[in-house]
Coordinates of C-alpha atoms in Angstrom, one line a residue:
M767 CA 0.0 0.0 0.0
A768 CA 1.3 3.4 -1.0
Q769 CA 2.3 5.8 1.8
P770 CA 0.3 9.1 2.0
T771 CA 3.4 11.1 0.9
H772 CA 3.7 8.9 -2.2
R773 CA 0.0 9.5 -3.0
Q774 CA 0.5 13.2 -2.7
I775 CA 3.5 13.1 -4.9
A776 CA 1.6 11.1 -7.5
V777 CA -1.2 13.7 -7.5
V778 CA 1.3 16.5 -8.1
L779 CA 3.0 14.5 -10.9
E780 CA -0.5 14.1 -12.5
E781 CA -1.2 17.8 -12.2
L782 CA 2.2 18.6 -13.7
A783 CA 1.6 16.2 -16.6
E784 CA -1.8 17.9 -17.3
E785 CA -0.1 21.3 -17.3
V786 CA 2.7 20.2 -19.5
E787 CA 0.2 18.7 -22.0
A788 CA -1.8 21.9 -22.0
L789 CA 1.3 23.8 -22.8
G790 CA 2.1 21.5 -25.7
A791 CA -1.5 21.7 -27.0
A792 CA -1.3 25.5 -26.9
L793 CA 1.9 25.5 -28.8
C794 CA 0.5 23.0 -31.3
S795 CA -2.4 25.4 -32.0
D796 CA 0.1 27.7 -33.7
M797 CA 0.9 25.9 -37.0
D798 CA 4.1 27.8 -37.5
I799 CA 5.4 26.8 -34.1
A800 CA 4.2 23.2 -34.6
L801 CA 6.0 22.8 -37.9
R802 CA 9.2 24.4 -36.7
H803 CA 9.4 22.7 -33.4
M804 CA 7.8 19.3 -33.7
D805 CA 10.7 17.5 -32.0
K806 CA 10.4 19.8 -29.0
L807 CA 6.7 19.4 -28.8
Q808 CA 7.1 15.6 -28.8
A809 CA 9.6 16.0 -26.0
I810 CA 6.9 17.9 -24.0
D811 CA 4.5 15.0 -24.5
L812 CA 7.2 12.5 -23.4
I813 CA 7.7 14.5 -20.2
A814 CA 4.0 14.2 -19.3
Q815 CA 4.1 10.5 -20.0
K816 CA 7.1 10.0 -17.8
Q817 CA 5.4 12.0 -15.0
R818 CA 2.3 9.9 -15.2
S819 CA 4.3 6.6 -15.2
L820 CA 6.3 7.7 -12.1
G821 CA 3.1 8.7 -10.3
N822 CA 1.5 5.4 -11.1
L823 CA 4.6 3.6 -9.9
L824 CA 4.6 5.5 -6.6
V825 CA 1.1 4.3 -5.7
A826 CA 1.2 0.8 -7.2
D827 CA 0.4 -2.1 -4.9
R828 CA 2.8 -4.2 -7.0
P829 CA 5.6 -1.9 -8.3
A830 CA 7.3 -4.7 -10.3
E831 CA 4.1 -5.2 -12.3
E832 CA 3.6 -1.5 -12.7
I833 CA 7.1 -1.2 -14.1
E834 CA 6.1 -3.6 -16.9
R835 CA 3.1 -1.4 -17.8
I836 CA 5.3 1.6 -18.4
A837 CA 4.9 2.4 -22.1
I838 CA 8.2 4.3 -22.3
D839 CA 11.0 1.9 -23.0
V840 CA 13.8 4.1 -21.7
L841 CA 12.0 4.8 -18.4
R842 CA 10.8 1.2 -17.9
D843 CA 14.4 -0.1 -18.5
R844 CA 15.8 2.4 -15.9
M845 CA 13.2 1.2 -13.4
R846 CA 14.1 -2.4 -14.0
L847 CA 17.8 -1.7 -13.4
S848 CA 17.1 0.2 -10.2
G849 CA 14.8 -2.5 -8.8

C-alpha cells in the first residue's frame, strides 16, 4: 500500500503532466510553431508520459508489475535496473 506522501507526490505529478500537456497543446495550435518545433513538442509529450508513469509507480500495490506497464521503454528499463 502506498504511503500518504507517495500518493500526494503522485497527485502533483499528474497535475504537472496535465499542465505540460496543456502547454504542448497550446503551442501546437500555432501551426508555424508546430511545424518548426515538432521534435520539442514531442519531448513535451514525453515529459508528461514519464510524470504519469512515475506517479502510477509510486502508488502501485505491486511496483514490479507496474514497471512492466510503463509504455516508455527508456523509463521502464531504468526502473528495472534500479529495482
